[in-house]
PDB file of C-alpha atoms and ligand atoms in Angstrom:
ATOM      1  CA  UNK O  10     -38.233  -1.496  21.615  1.00 91.00           C
ATOM      2  CA  UNK O  11     -35.921  -0.396  18.520  1.00 97.00           C
ATOM      3  CA  UNK O  12     -32.018   1.103  18.651  1.00 98.00           C
ATOM      4  CA  UNK O  13     -31.857   4.634  18.404  1.00 98.00           C
ATOM      5  CA  UNK O  14     -29.466   5.704  15.442  1.00 98.00           C
ATOM      6  CA  UNK O  15     -28.495   8.240  13.532  1.00 98.00           C
ATOM      7  CA  UNK O  16     -28.001   8.766   9.759  1.00 98.00           C
ATOM      8  CA  UNK O  17     -26.195  11.789   8.699  1.00 98.00           C
ATOM      9  CA  UNK O  18     -26.224  11.520   5.049  1.00 97.00           C
ATOM     10  CA  UNK O  19     -27.975   9.685   2.524  1.00 96.00           C
ATOM     11  CA  UNK O  20     -26.749   6.168   1.769  1.00 97.00           C
ATOM     12  CA  UNK O  21     -27.907   3.112  -0.441  1.00 98.00           C
ATOM     13  CA  UNK O  22     -31.515   3.337  -0.306  1.00 97.00           C
ATOM     14  CA  UNK O  23     -32.053  -0.279   0.007  1.00 97.00           C
ATOM     15  CA  UNK O  24     -29.523  -0.241   3.071  1.00 98.00           C
ATOM     16  CA  UNK O  25     -32.153   2.742   4.617  1.00 98.00           C
ATOM     17  CA  UNK O  26     -35.090   0.805   3.650  1.00 98.00           C
ATOM     18  CA  UNK O  27     -33.608  -2.009   5.908  1.00 98.00           C
ATOM     19  CA  UNK O  28     -32.496   0.016   9.210  1.00 98.00           C
ATOM     20  CA  UNK O  29     -35.541   1.681   8.774  1.00 98.00           C
ATOM     21  CA  UNK O  30     -36.943  -1.441   9.465  1.00 98.00           C
ATOM     22  CA  UNK O  31     -34.688  -2.964  12.293  1.00 98.00           C
ATOM     23  CA  UNK O  32     -34.075   0.838  14.308  1.00 98.00           C
ATOM     24  CA  UNK O  33     -35.269   3.824  15.534  1.00 98.00           C
ATOM     25  CA  UNK O  34     -33.811   5.809  12.880  1.00 98.00           C
ATOM     26  CA  UNK O  35     -33.031   9.428  12.351  1.00 98.00           C
ATOM     27  CA  UNK O  36     -32.044  11.556   9.434  1.00 98.00           C
ATOM     28  CA  UNK O  37     -29.770  14.456  10.483  1.00 98.00           C
ATOM     29  CA  UNK O  38     -29.373  15.656   6.901  1.00 97.00           C
ATOM     30  CA  UNK O  39     -32.836  16.863   7.425  1.00 97.00           C
ATOM     31  CA  UNK O  40     -32.801  18.336  10.751  1.00 97.00           C
ATOM     32  CA  UNK O  41     -34.173  21.762  10.377  1.00 97.00           C
ATOM     33  CA  UNK O  42     -32.487  22.980  13.246  1.00 98.00           C
ATOM     34  CA  UNK O  43     -29.210  20.523  13.903  1.00 97.00           C
ATOM     35  CA  UNK O  44     -28.898  21.293  17.674  1.00 97.00           C
ATOM     36  CA  UNK O  45     -32.617  20.680  18.952  1.00 98.00           C
ATOM     37  CA  UNK O  46     -32.667  17.938  16.896  1.00 98.00           C
ATOM     38  CA  UNK O  47     -29.632  16.493  18.347  1.00 98.00           C
ATOM     39  CA  UNK O  48     -30.437  17.241  21.752  1.00 98.00           C
ATOM     40  CA  UNK O  49     -34.116  15.557  21.697  1.00 98.00           C
ATOM     41  CA  UNK O  50     -32.323  12.052  20.832  1.00 98.00           C
ATOM     42  CA  UNK O  51     -28.965  12.964  22.752  1.00 98.00           C
ATOM     43  CA  UNK O  52     -29.199  10.004  25.757  1.00 97.00           C
ATOM     44  CA  UNK O  53     -31.342   7.590  23.030  1.00 98.00           C
ATOM     45  CA  UNK O  54     -28.822   7.225  20.301  1.00 98.00           C
ATOM     46  CA  UNK O  55     -26.206   3.944  20.175  1.00 98.00           C
ATOM     47  CA  UNK O  56     -25.050   4.255  16.545  1.00 98.00           C
ATOM     48  CA  UNK O  57     -24.113   6.918  13.875  1.00 99.00           C
ATOM     49  CA  UNK O  58     -24.573   6.173  10.192  1.00 98.00           C
ATOM     50  CA  UNK O  59     -22.783   7.635   7.173  1.00 98.00           C
ATOM     51  CA  UNK O  60     -20.323   7.675   4.521  1.00 91.00           C
ATOM     52  CA  UNK O  61     -19.356  10.539   3.340  1.00 87.00           C
ATOM     53  CA  UNK O  62     -20.651  12.873   5.602  1.00 95.00           C
ATOM     54  CA  UNK O  63     -18.620  14.395   8.475  1.00 97.00           C
ATOM     55  CA  UNK O  64     -18.893  12.761  11.741  1.00 98.00           C
ATOM     56  CA  UNK O  65     -16.290  14.886  14.327  1.00 98.00           C
ATOM     57  CA  UNK O  66     -16.072  15.363  18.287  1.00 98.00           C
ATOM     58  CA  UNK O  67     -18.518  17.692  18.571  1.00 98.00           C
ATOM     59  CA  UNK O  68     -21.228  15.331  16.859  1.00 98.00           C
ATOM     60  CA  UNK O  69     -19.834  12.202  18.883  1.00 98.00           C
ATOM     61  CA  UNK O  70     -20.487  14.877  22.246  1.00 98.00           C
ATOM     62  CA  UNK O  71     -23.510  15.527  20.763  1.00 98.00           C
ATOM     63  CA  UNK O  72     -24.630  11.858  21.272  1.00 98.00           C
ATOM     64  CA  UNK O  73     -22.378  10.512  24.582  1.00 98.00           C
ATOM     65  CA  UNK O  74     -24.362   7.003  24.274  1.00 98.00           C
ATOM     66  CA  UNK O  75     -23.052   6.736  20.660  1.00 98.00           C
ATOM     67  CA  UNK O  76     -21.425   3.226  20.899  1.00 98.00           C
ATOM     68  CA  UNK O  77     -20.263   2.511  16.926  1.00 99.00           C
ATOM     69  CA  UNK O  78     -19.682   4.595  13.937  1.00 99.00           C
ATOM     70  CA  UNK O  79     -20.606   2.865  10.860  1.00 98.00           C
ATOM     71  CA  UNK O  80     -19.277   4.621   7.076  1.00 98.00           C
ATOM     72  CA  UNK O  81     -20.543   3.370   4.248  1.00 98.00           C
ATOM     73  CA  UNK O  82     -17.096   4.038   2.607  1.00 98.00           C
ATOM     74  CA  UNK O  83     -13.932   2.774   2.532  1.00 98.00           C
ATOM     75  CA  UNK O  84     -12.494   6.486   3.388  1.00 97.00           C
ATOM     76  CA  UNK O  85     -12.547   7.230   6.887  1.00 98.00           C
ATOM     77  CA  UNK O  86     -10.942  10.806   6.713  1.00 97.00           C
ATOM     78  CA  UNK O  87     -14.368  12.537   7.168  1.00 98.00           C
ATOM     79  CA  UNK O  88     -14.384  10.621  10.697  1.00 98.00           C
ATOM     80  CA  UNK O  89     -12.153  11.824  14.040  1.00 98.00           C
ATOM     81  CA  UNK O  90     -10.806   8.570  14.543  1.00 98.00           C
ATOM     82  CA  UNK O  91      -8.710  10.022  17.467  1.00 98.00           C
ATOM     83  CA  UNK O  92     -12.168  11.261  18.597  1.00 98.00           C
ATOM     84  CA  UNK O  93     -14.024   8.116  18.558  1.00 98.00           C
ATOM     85  CA  UNK O  94     -11.132   5.906  20.231  1.00 98.00           C
ATOM     86  CA  UNK O  95     -10.666   8.332  22.632  1.00 98.00           C
ATOM     87  CA  UNK O  96     -14.650   7.865  23.309  1.00 98.00           C
ATOM     88  CA  UNK O  97     -14.268   4.374  23.546  1.00 98.00           C
ATOM     89  CA  UNK O  98     -16.368   4.436  20.019  1.00 98.00           C
ATOM     90  CA  UNK O  99     -15.840   1.229  17.294  1.00 98.00           C
ATOM     91  CA  UNK O 100     -15.625   2.596  13.719  1.00 98.00           C
ATOM     92  CA  UNK O 101     -16.413   0.061  10.716  1.00 98.00           C
ATOM     93  CA  UNK O 102     -16.081   1.169   7.155  1.00 98.00           C
ATOM     94  CA  UNK O 103     -16.828  -0.913   3.596  1.00 98.00           C
ATOM     95  CA  UNK O 104     -13.403  -1.965   2.280  1.00 98.00           C
ATOM     96  CA  UNK O 105     -12.871  -4.783  -0.620  1.00 98.00           C
ATOM     97  CA  UNK O 106     -16.843  -4.801  -2.042  1.00 98.00           C
ATOM     98  CA  UNK O 107     -16.193  -1.338  -3.444  1.00 98.00           C
ATOM     99  CA  UNK O 108     -12.316  -2.164  -4.786  1.00 98.00           C
ATOM    100  CA  UNK O 109     -13.294  -3.580  -8.623  1.00 98.00           C
ATOM    101  CA  UNK O 110     -15.675  -0.291  -9.568  1.00 98.00           C
ATOM    102  CA  UNK O 111     -13.266   1.989  -8.052  1.00 98.00           C
ATOM    103  CA  UNK O 112      -9.942   0.499  -9.971  1.00 99.00           C
ATOM    104  CA  UNK O 113     -12.591  -0.251 -12.727  1.00 99.00           C
ATOM    105  CA  UNK O 114     -13.418   3.881 -12.989  1.00 99.00           C
ATOM    106  CA  UNK O 115      -9.372   4.908 -12.978  1.00 99.00           C
ATOM    107  CA  UNK O 116      -8.836   2.962 -15.693  1.00 99.00           C
ATOM    108  CA  UNK O 117     -11.975   4.340 -17.295  1.00 99.00           C
ATOM    109  CA  UNK O 118     -10.364   7.590 -16.713  1.00 99.00           C
ATOM    110  CA  UNK O 119      -7.229   6.822 -17.780  1.00 99.00           C
ATOM    111  CA  UNK O 120      -8.278   6.134 -21.266  1.00 98.00           C
ATOM    112  CA  UNK O 121     -11.099   8.174 -21.289  1.00 98.00           C
ATOM    113  CA  UNK O 122      -8.332  11.107 -20.932  1.00 98.00           C
ATOM    114  CA  UNK O 123      -5.628   9.323 -23.225  1.00 98.00           C
ATOM    115  CA  UNK O 124      -8.127   8.304 -26.293  1.00 98.00           C
ATOM    116  CA  UNK O 125     -10.147  11.562 -26.069  1.00 98.00           C
ATOM    117  CA  UNK O 126     -13.860   9.685 -25.594  1.00 98.00           C
ATOM    118  CA  UNK O 127     -15.345  12.170 -24.237  1.00 98.00           C
ATOM    119  CA  UNK O 128     -14.190  14.761 -26.747  1.00 98.00           C
ATOM    120  CA  UNK O 129     -15.151  12.704 -29.642  1.00 98.00           C
ATOM    121  CA  UNK O 130     -18.138  12.257 -28.418  1.00 98.00           C
ATOM    122  CA  UNK O 131     -19.166  15.757 -28.484  1.00 98.00           C
ATOM    123  CA  UNK O 132     -17.119  15.907 -31.962  1.00 98.00           C
ATOM    124  CA  UNK O 133     -19.681  13.629 -33.149  1.00 98.00           C
ATOM    125  CA  UNK O 134     -22.632  14.557 -31.565  1.00 98.00           C
ATOM    126  CA  UNK O 135     -21.743  18.403 -32.865  1.00 98.00           C
ATOM    127  CA  UNK O 136     -22.078  17.184 -36.330  1.00 98.00           C
ATOM    128  CA  UNK O 137     -17.865  18.418 -36.452  1.00 98.00           C
ATOM    129  CA  UNK O 138     -17.246  14.802 -37.831  1.00 98.00           C
ATOM    130  CA  UNK O 139     -18.938  15.877 -41.081  1.00 98.00           C
ATOM    131  CA  UNK O 140     -15.836  18.412 -41.843  1.00 98.00           C
ATOM    132  CA  UNK O 141     -12.724  16.081 -40.910  1.00 98.00           C
ATOM    133  CA  UNK O 142     -11.683  13.459 -38.565  1.00 98.00           C
ATOM    134  CA  UNK O 143     -11.057  13.823 -35.175  1.00 98.00           C
ATOM    135  CA  UNK O 144      -6.976  14.513 -34.109  1.00 97.00           C
ATOM    136  CA  UNK O 145      -4.889  11.464 -32.927  1.00 98.00           C
ATOM    137  CA  UNK O 146      -4.961  10.638 -29.595  1.00 98.00           C
ATOM    138  CA  UNK O 147      -2.306   8.268 -27.708  1.00 98.00           C
ATOM    139  CA  UNK O 148      -2.183   4.896 -27.102  1.00 98.00           C
ATOM    140  CA  UNK O 149      -1.910   3.407 -23.389  1.00 98.00           C
ATOM    141  CA  UNK O 150      -0.296   0.309 -24.076  1.00 98.00           C
ATOM    142  CA  UNK O 151       3.801   0.282 -23.627  1.00 98.00           C
ATOM    143  CA  UNK O 152       3.359   3.500 -21.345  1.00 98.00           C
ATOM    144  CA  UNK O 153       3.446   3.933 -17.581  1.00 99.00           C
ATOM    145  CA  UNK O 154       1.596   3.962 -14.539  1.00 99.00           C
ATOM    146  CA  UNK O 155       2.967   5.454 -11.224  1.00 99.00           C
ATOM    147  CA  UNK O 156       0.579   4.750  -8.491  1.00 99.00           C
ATOM    148  CA  UNK O 157       0.202   6.745  -5.567  1.00 99.00           C
ATOM    149  CA  UNK O 158      -0.600   4.097  -2.908  1.00 98.00           C
ATOM    150  CA  UNK O 159      -0.665   0.351  -4.107  1.00 98.00           C
ATOM    151  CA  UNK O 160      -3.660  -0.673  -1.519  1.00 98.00           C
ATOM    152  CA  UNK O 161      -6.282  -2.809  -2.643  1.00 98.00           C
ATOM    153  CA  UNK O 162      -7.913  -0.378  -4.857  1.00 98.00           C
ATOM    154  CA  UNK O 163      -4.147   0.641  -6.370  1.00 98.00           C
ATOM    155  CA  UNK O 164      -2.871  -3.068  -7.177  1.00 98.00           C
ATOM    156  CA  UNK O 165      -6.454  -3.751  -8.573  1.00 98.00           C
ATOM    157  CA  UNK O 166      -5.417  -0.686 -11.327  1.00 99.00           C
ATOM    158  CA  UNK O 167      -2.054  -1.994 -11.628  1.00 98.00           C
ATOM    159  CA  UNK O 168      -3.504  -5.593 -12.709  1.00 98.00           C
ATOM    160  CA  UNK O 169      -5.798  -3.383 -15.232  1.00 98.00           C
ATOM    161  CA  UNK O 170      -2.981  -1.545 -16.575  1.00 99.00           C
ATOM    162  CA  UNK O 171      -1.272  -3.758 -17.410  1.00 98.00           C
ATOM    163  CA  UNK O 172      -3.876  -6.017 -19.288  1.00 98.00           C
ATOM    164  CA  UNK O 173      -3.794  -2.561 -21.102  1.00 98.00           C
ATOM    165  CA  UNK O 174       0.033  -3.573 -21.525  1.00 98.00           C
ATOM    166  CA  UNK O 175       1.204  -0.606 -19.694  1.00 98.00           C
ATOM    167  CA  UNK O 176       4.371  -1.276 -17.374  1.00 98.00           C
ATOM    168  CA  UNK O 177       3.867  -0.286 -13.571  1.00 99.00           C
ATOM    169  CA  UNK O 178       5.577   1.587 -10.740  1.00 99.00           C
ATOM    170  CA  UNK O 179       4.337   2.943  -7.515  1.00 99.00           C
ATOM    171  CA  UNK O 180       5.290   5.011  -4.446  1.00 98.00           C
ATOM    172  CA  UNK O 181       3.900   4.576  -0.788  1.00 98.00           C
ATOM    173  CA  UNK O 182       5.502   4.969   2.547  1.00 97.00           C
ATOM    174  CA  UNK O 183       7.242   1.998   2.281  1.00 97.00           C
ATOM    175  CA  UNK O 184       8.258  -0.693  -0.794  1.00 98.00           C
ATOM    176  CA  UNK O 185       5.911  -3.898  -0.304  1.00 97.00           C
ATOM    177  CA  UNK O 186       7.292  -7.509   0.065  1.00 96.00           C
ATOM    178  CA  UNK O 187       5.942  -9.924  -3.130  1.00 96.00           C
ATOM    179  CA  UNK O 188       5.713  -6.874  -5.569  1.00 97.00           C
ATOM    180  CA  UNK O 189       7.456  -6.807  -8.755  1.00 96.00           C
ATOM    181  CA  UNK O 190       6.683  -3.276  -9.658  1.00 98.00           C
ATOM    182  CA  UNK O 191       9.558  -0.595  -9.348  1.00 98.00           C
ATOM    183  CA  UNK O 192       8.756   1.331  -5.994  1.00 98.00           C
ATOM    184  CA  UNK O 193       9.748   4.964  -6.092  1.00 98.00           C
ATOM    185  CA  UNK O 194      10.734   5.832  -1.958  1.00 98.00           C
ATOM    186  CA  UNK O 195      10.299   9.579  -3.719  1.00 98.00           C
ATOM    187  CA  UNK O 196       7.087  10.800  -5.479  1.00 98.00           C
ATOM    188  CA  UNK O 197       8.523  13.495  -7.700  1.00 98.00           C
ATOM    189  CA  UNK O 198      10.990  11.070  -9.436  1.00 98.00           C
ATOM    190  CA  UNK O 199       8.184   8.641 -10.156  1.00 99.00           C
ATOM    191  CA  UNK O 200       6.682  11.686 -11.791  1.00 99.00           C
ATOM    192  CA  UNK O 201       8.891  12.676 -14.053  1.00 98.00           C
ATOM    193  CA  UNK O 202       9.371   8.927 -14.551  1.00 98.00           C
ATOM    194  CA  UNK O 203       5.872   8.032 -16.030  1.00 99.00           C
ATOM    195  CA  UNK O 204       3.284   8.925 -18.044  1.00 99.00           C
ATOM    196  CA  UNK O 205       0.086   8.445 -15.688  1.00 99.00           C
ATOM    197  CA  UNK O 206       0.187   9.606 -11.832  1.00 99.00           C
ATOM    198  CA  UNK O 207      -2.666   7.424 -10.501  1.00 99.00           C
ATOM    199  CA  UNK O 208      -3.730   8.463  -7.460  1.00 99.00           C
ATOM    200  CA  UNK O 209      -5.385   5.696  -5.258  1.00 98.00           C
ATOM    201  CA  UNK O 210      -3.805   6.657  -1.558  1.00 98.00           C
ATOM    202  CA  UNK O 211      -6.328   7.342   1.555  1.00 97.00           C
ATOM    203  CA  UNK O 212      -7.263  10.425   2.013  1.00 97.00           C
ATOM    204  CA  UNK O 213      -6.681  12.771   5.350  1.00 97.00           C
ATOM    205  CA  UNK O 214      -4.202  15.123   7.042  1.00 96.00           C
ATOM    206  CA  UNK O 215      -1.023  12.295   5.895  1.00 97.00           C
ATOM    207  CA  UNK O 216      -1.518  12.955   2.561  1.00 98.00           C
ATOM    208  CA  UNK O 217      -2.906  16.339   1.829  1.00 98.00           C
ATOM    209  CA  UNK O 218      -1.254  17.868  -1.133  1.00 98.00           C
ATOM    210  CA  UNK O 219       0.778  14.863  -1.181  1.00 98.00           C
ATOM    211  CA  UNK O 220       0.485  15.343  -5.175  1.00 98.00           C
ATOM    212  CA  UNK O 221       2.252  19.029  -5.239  1.00 98.00           C
ATOM    213  CA  UNK O 222       3.076  21.617  -7.758  1.00 98.00           C
ATOM    214  CA  UNK O 223       6.610  19.579  -7.855  1.00 98.00           C
ATOM    215  CA  UNK O 224       5.343  16.457  -8.227  1.00 99.00           C
ATOM    216  CA  UNK O 225       2.924  18.182 -11.223  1.00 99.00           C
ATOM    217  CA  UNK O 226       5.760  19.692 -12.626  1.00 98.00           C
ATOM    218  CA  UNK O 227       8.083  16.435 -12.842  1.00 98.00           C
ATOM    219  CA  UNK O 228       4.914  14.845 -14.530  1.00 98.00           C
ATOM    220  CA  UNK O 229       5.117  17.258 -16.869  1.00 98.00           C
ATOM    221  CA  UNK O 230       3.301  18.988 -20.378  1.00 98.00           C
ATOM    222  CA  UNK O 231       2.983  14.861 -21.860  1.00 98.00           C
ATOM    223  CA  UNK O 232       2.017  13.705 -18.250  1.00 98.00           C
ATOM    224  CA  UNK O 233      -1.696  12.812 -16.891  1.00 99.00           C
ATOM    225  CA  UNK O 234      -2.941  12.723 -13.261  1.00 99.00           C
ATOM    226  CA  UNK O 235      -5.719  10.925 -12.197  1.00 99.00           C
ATOM    227  CA  UNK O 236      -7.533  10.815  -8.812  1.00 99.00           C
ATOM    228  CA  UNK O 237     -10.046   8.578  -7.652  1.00 98.00           C
ATOM    229  CA  UNK O 238      -9.056   8.860  -3.910  1.00 98.00           C
ATOM    230  CA  UNK O 239      -9.676  12.104  -2.447  1.00 98.00           C
ATOM    231  CA  UNK O 240      -9.133  15.545  -3.723  1.00 98.00           C
ATOM    232  CA  UNK O 241      -7.168  16.548  -0.709  1.00 98.00           C
ATOM    233  CA  UNK O 242      -4.309  14.651  -1.233  1.00 98.00           C
ATOM    234  CA  UNK O 243      -3.437  16.647  -4.836  1.00 98.00           C
ATOM    235  CA  UNK O 244      -2.505  20.613  -4.589  1.00 98.00           C
ATOM    236  CA  UNK O 245      -5.917  21.953  -6.746  1.00 98.00           C
ATOM    237  CA  UNK O 246      -4.854  25.054  -7.376  1.00 98.00           C
ATOM    238  CA  UNK O 247      -1.993  24.324  -8.557  1.00 98.00           C
ATOM    239  CA  UNK O 248      -3.262  21.356 -10.834  1.00 98.00           C
ATOM    240  CA  UNK O 249      -5.379  23.577 -12.399  1.00 98.00           C
ATOM    241  CA  UNK O 250      -2.868  26.316 -13.221  1.00 98.00           C
ATOM    242  CA  UNK O 251      -0.919  23.952 -14.952  1.00 98.00           C
ATOM    243  CA  UNK O 252      -3.843  22.197 -17.005  1.00 98.00           C
ATOM    244  CA  UNK O 253      -5.002  25.521 -18.081  1.00 98.00           C
ATOM    245  CA  UNK O 254      -1.307  26.504 -19.323  1.00 97.00           C
ATOM    246  CA  UNK O 255       0.093  23.580 -20.445  1.00 98.00           C
ATOM    247  CA  UNK O 256       2.305  22.937 -18.064  1.00 98.00           C
ATOM    248  CA  UNK O 257       0.344  19.545 -17.426  1.00 98.00           C
ATOM    249  CA  UNK O 258      -0.728  17.296 -19.665  1.00 98.00           C
ATOM    250  CA  UNK O 259      -4.254  16.058 -18.471  1.00 98.00           C
ATOM    251  CA  UNK O 260      -6.362  14.585 -16.074  1.00 99.00           C
ATOM    252  CA  UNK O 261      -9.061  12.309 -14.855  1.00 99.00           C
ATOM    253  CA  UNK O 262     -10.635  13.507 -11.909  1.00 99.00           C
ATOM    254  CA  UNK O 263     -13.401  11.761 -10.127  1.00 99.00           C
ATOM    255  CA  UNK O 264     -12.250  13.629  -6.823  1.00 98.00           C
ATOM    256  CA  UNK O 265     -12.615  17.245  -5.447  1.00 98.00           C
ATOM    257  CA  UNK O 266     -11.151  19.404  -2.794  1.00 98.00           C
ATOM    258  CA  UNK O 267     -14.736  20.753  -2.251  1.00 98.00           C
ATOM    259  CA  UNK O 268     -17.320  18.221  -3.465  1.00 97.00           C
ATOM    260  CA  UNK O 269     -19.876  18.807  -5.327  1.00 97.00           C
ATOM    261  CA  UNK O 270     -18.463  22.335  -6.527  1.00 98.00           C
ATOM    262  CA  UNK O 271     -15.732  21.868  -9.033  1.00 98.00           C
ATOM    263  CA  UNK O 272     -13.206  24.694 -10.280  1.00 98.00           C
ATOM    264  CA  UNK O 273     -15.303  26.753 -12.821  1.00 98.00           C
ATOM    265  CA  UNK O 274     -11.341  27.292 -15.275  1.00 98.00           C
ATOM    266  CA  UNK O 275     -11.484  22.851 -15.111  1.00 98.00           C
ATOM    267  CA  UNK O 276     -15.000  23.175 -17.039  1.00 98.00           C
ATOM    268  CA  UNK O 277     -13.675  23.647 -20.583  1.00 98.00           C
ATOM    269  CA  UNK O 278     -10.780  21.674 -20.863  1.00 98.00           C
ATOM    270  CA  UNK O 279     -10.429  19.803 -23.481  1.00 97.00           C
ATOM    271  CA  UNK O 280      -7.923  17.465 -21.806  1.00 97.00           C
ATOM    272  CA  UNK O 281      -9.623  16.868 -18.500  1.00 98.00           C
ATOM    273  CA  UNK O 282     -12.472  14.693 -18.187  1.00 98.00           C
ATOM    274  CA  UNK O 283     -14.843  14.996 -14.989  1.00 98.00           C
ATOM    275  CA  UNK O 284     -16.780  13.000 -12.400  1.00 98.00           C
ATOM    276  CA  UNK O 285     -19.097  13.293  -9.937  1.00 98.00           C
ATOM    277  CA  UNK O 286     -17.263  11.154  -7.411  1.00 98.00           C
ATOM    278  CA  UNK O 287     -18.872   7.922  -8.725  1.00 98.00           C
ATOM    279  CA  UNK O 288     -15.881   5.494  -8.280  1.00 98.00           C
ATOM    280  CA  UNK O 289     -18.082   2.849  -6.239  1.00 98.00           C
ATOM    281  CA  UNK O 290     -21.518   4.210  -7.481  1.00 98.00           C
ATOM    282  CA  UNK O 291     -22.592   1.103  -8.806  1.00 98.00           C
ATOM    283  CA  UNK O 292     -26.451  -0.733  -7.508  1.00 98.00           C
ATOM    284  CA  UNK O 293     -24.081  -3.991  -7.143  1.00 98.00           C
ATOM    285  CA  UNK O 294     -21.401  -2.393  -4.974  1.00 98.00           C
ATOM    286  CA  UNK O 295     -23.478   0.484  -3.065  1.00 98.00           C
ATOM    287  CA  UNK O 296     -25.803  -2.360  -2.075  1.00 98.00           C
ATOM    288  CA  UNK O 297     -22.954  -4.816  -0.740  1.00 98.00           C
ATOM    289  CA  UNK O 298     -21.279  -1.420   1.261  1.00 98.00           C
ATOM    290  CA  UNK O 299     -25.028  -1.080   2.645  1.00 98.00           C
ATOM    291  CA  UNK O 300     -25.440  -4.395   3.451  1.00 98.00           C
ATOM    292  CA  UNK O 301     -21.673  -4.193   5.083  1.00 98.00           C
ATOM    293  CA  UNK O 302     -23.122  -1.112   7.396  1.00 98.00           C
ATOM    294  CA  UNK O 303     -25.819  -3.021   8.452  1.00 98.00           C
ATOM    295  CA  UNK O 304     -24.067  -6.189   9.096  1.00 98.00           C
ATOM    296  CA  UNK O 305     -21.716  -4.178  11.590  1.00 98.00           C
ATOM    297  CA  UNK O 306     -24.213  -2.946  13.048  1.00 98.00           C
ATOM    298  CA  UNK O 307     -26.318  -6.144  13.719  1.00 98.00           C
ATOM    299  CA  UNK O 308     -22.857  -8.203  14.663  1.00 98.00           C
ATOM    300  CA  UNK O 309     -22.047  -4.547  17.048  1.00 98.00           C
ATOM    301  CA  UNK O 310     -25.386  -5.014  18.820  1.00 98.00           C
ATOM    302  CA  UNK O 311     -25.591  -8.409  19.312  1.00 98.00           C
ATOM    303  CA  UNK O 312     -22.281  -8.511  20.443  1.00 98.00           C
ATOM    304  CA  UNK O 313     -20.486 -10.119  17.896  1.00 98.00           C
ATOM    305  CA  UNK O 314     -16.967  -9.719  16.446  1.00 98.00           C
ATOM    306  CA  UNK O 315     -17.359  -6.675  13.760  1.00 98.00           C
ATOM    307  CA  UNK O 316     -17.118  -7.582   9.717  1.00 98.00           C
ATOM    308  CA  UNK O 317     -14.998  -4.524   8.808  1.00 98.00           C
ATOM    309  CA  UNK O 318     -13.837  -2.161  11.959  1.00 98.00           C
ATOM    310  CA  UNK O 319     -10.689   0.379  11.391  1.00 98.00           C
ATOM    311  CA  UNK O 320      -7.959   0.755  13.082  1.00 84.00           C
TER     312      UNK O 320
HETATM  313  C1  8YV J 426     -18.608   7.389  -1.553  1.00 75.38           C
HETATM  314  C2  8YV J 426     -15.397   6.341  -1.437  1.00 75.38           C
HETATM  315  O1  8YV J 426     -17.577   8.713  -1.149  1.00 75.38           O
HETATM  316  O2  8YV J 426     -15.757   4.224  -0.788  1.00 75.38           O
HETATM  317  C3  8YV J 426     -15.226   5.827  -0.534  1.00 75.38           C
HETATM  318  O3  8YV J 426     -14.073   6.118   0.392  1.00 75.38           O
HETATM  319  O4  8YV J 426     -15.351   7.336  -1.648  1.00 75.38           O
HETATM  320  C4  8YV J 426     -17.044   5.754  -2.117  1.00 75.38           C
HETATM  321  O5  8YV J 426     -17.970   5.073  -1.680  1.00 75.38           O
HETATM  322  C5  8YV J 426     -19.042   7.561  -0.851  1.00 75.38           C
HETATM  323  O6  8YV J 426     -18.535   6.896   0.725  1.00 75.38           O
HETATM  324  C6  8YV J 426     -20.300   6.394  -0.757  1.00 75.38           C
HETATM  325  O7  8YV J 426     -21.428   6.556  -0.121  1.00 75.38           O
END
């Protein structure tokens, strides 16, 4: 008899295929009537798989036999961790396997904004090169990058930036032992001292609007903000307004407050590069993330140690 699990949103296709073979899988996003769909499987489901679909207390209570929530993501801000803990539900995520891809995209966004890669591409395609050269851009070597959240991804970004000749500073709850980069306990102060502010901290209530209007003003008209974390970390309306009126120099954004909706005002701006939350979106990395979901479920149901438990 196969164990019943719920899949909240589609995850890596190869992982879905494997899960279909090993479990009786119920696809929540395909349910015509959510409440009756959940009621029908209420007493059978032992695991919830997501990434990044929301898993709140209401869903946990609708599936009271749930033992584990496995998310195909390193971020867990879409899961009510306190509610899971209160119900004795273990949570697993997929750290490390995506660090390189996300850090690569952060560096790609820095370079795309600084060297106006997207603008240049359109310039050629539109035949404008026939009328003259693209205006000069900005060298990243020698510039300073301020990293908000020097975790695994933040440290990988720093290594990439150093390889491009950039200086590194960072902000976080506390200075990290053994890190040579300058630590700024005050984020606005760091923003005022750097050229690129790269957001790589976790999302969630603890970092909501951390990069607020004051921080963005300090970053200033020559400064560029890059976000590969969560849209919730930046005070988005203030950022949009400042990008439009020139009080903020530019932005490279892979995440937004209300995905997949993106503020209309950003769309025409040439000092902004936009990506559809693709930090980890490569075959290799999403395959590795999906495999971690599968391996964590397998370990749980075999009574073995979880590979990547949260908390
Ligand atoms: C995607 C991510 O959101 O890992 C994260 O936290 O933001 C991305 O990997 C998605 O969860 C991939 O399935």
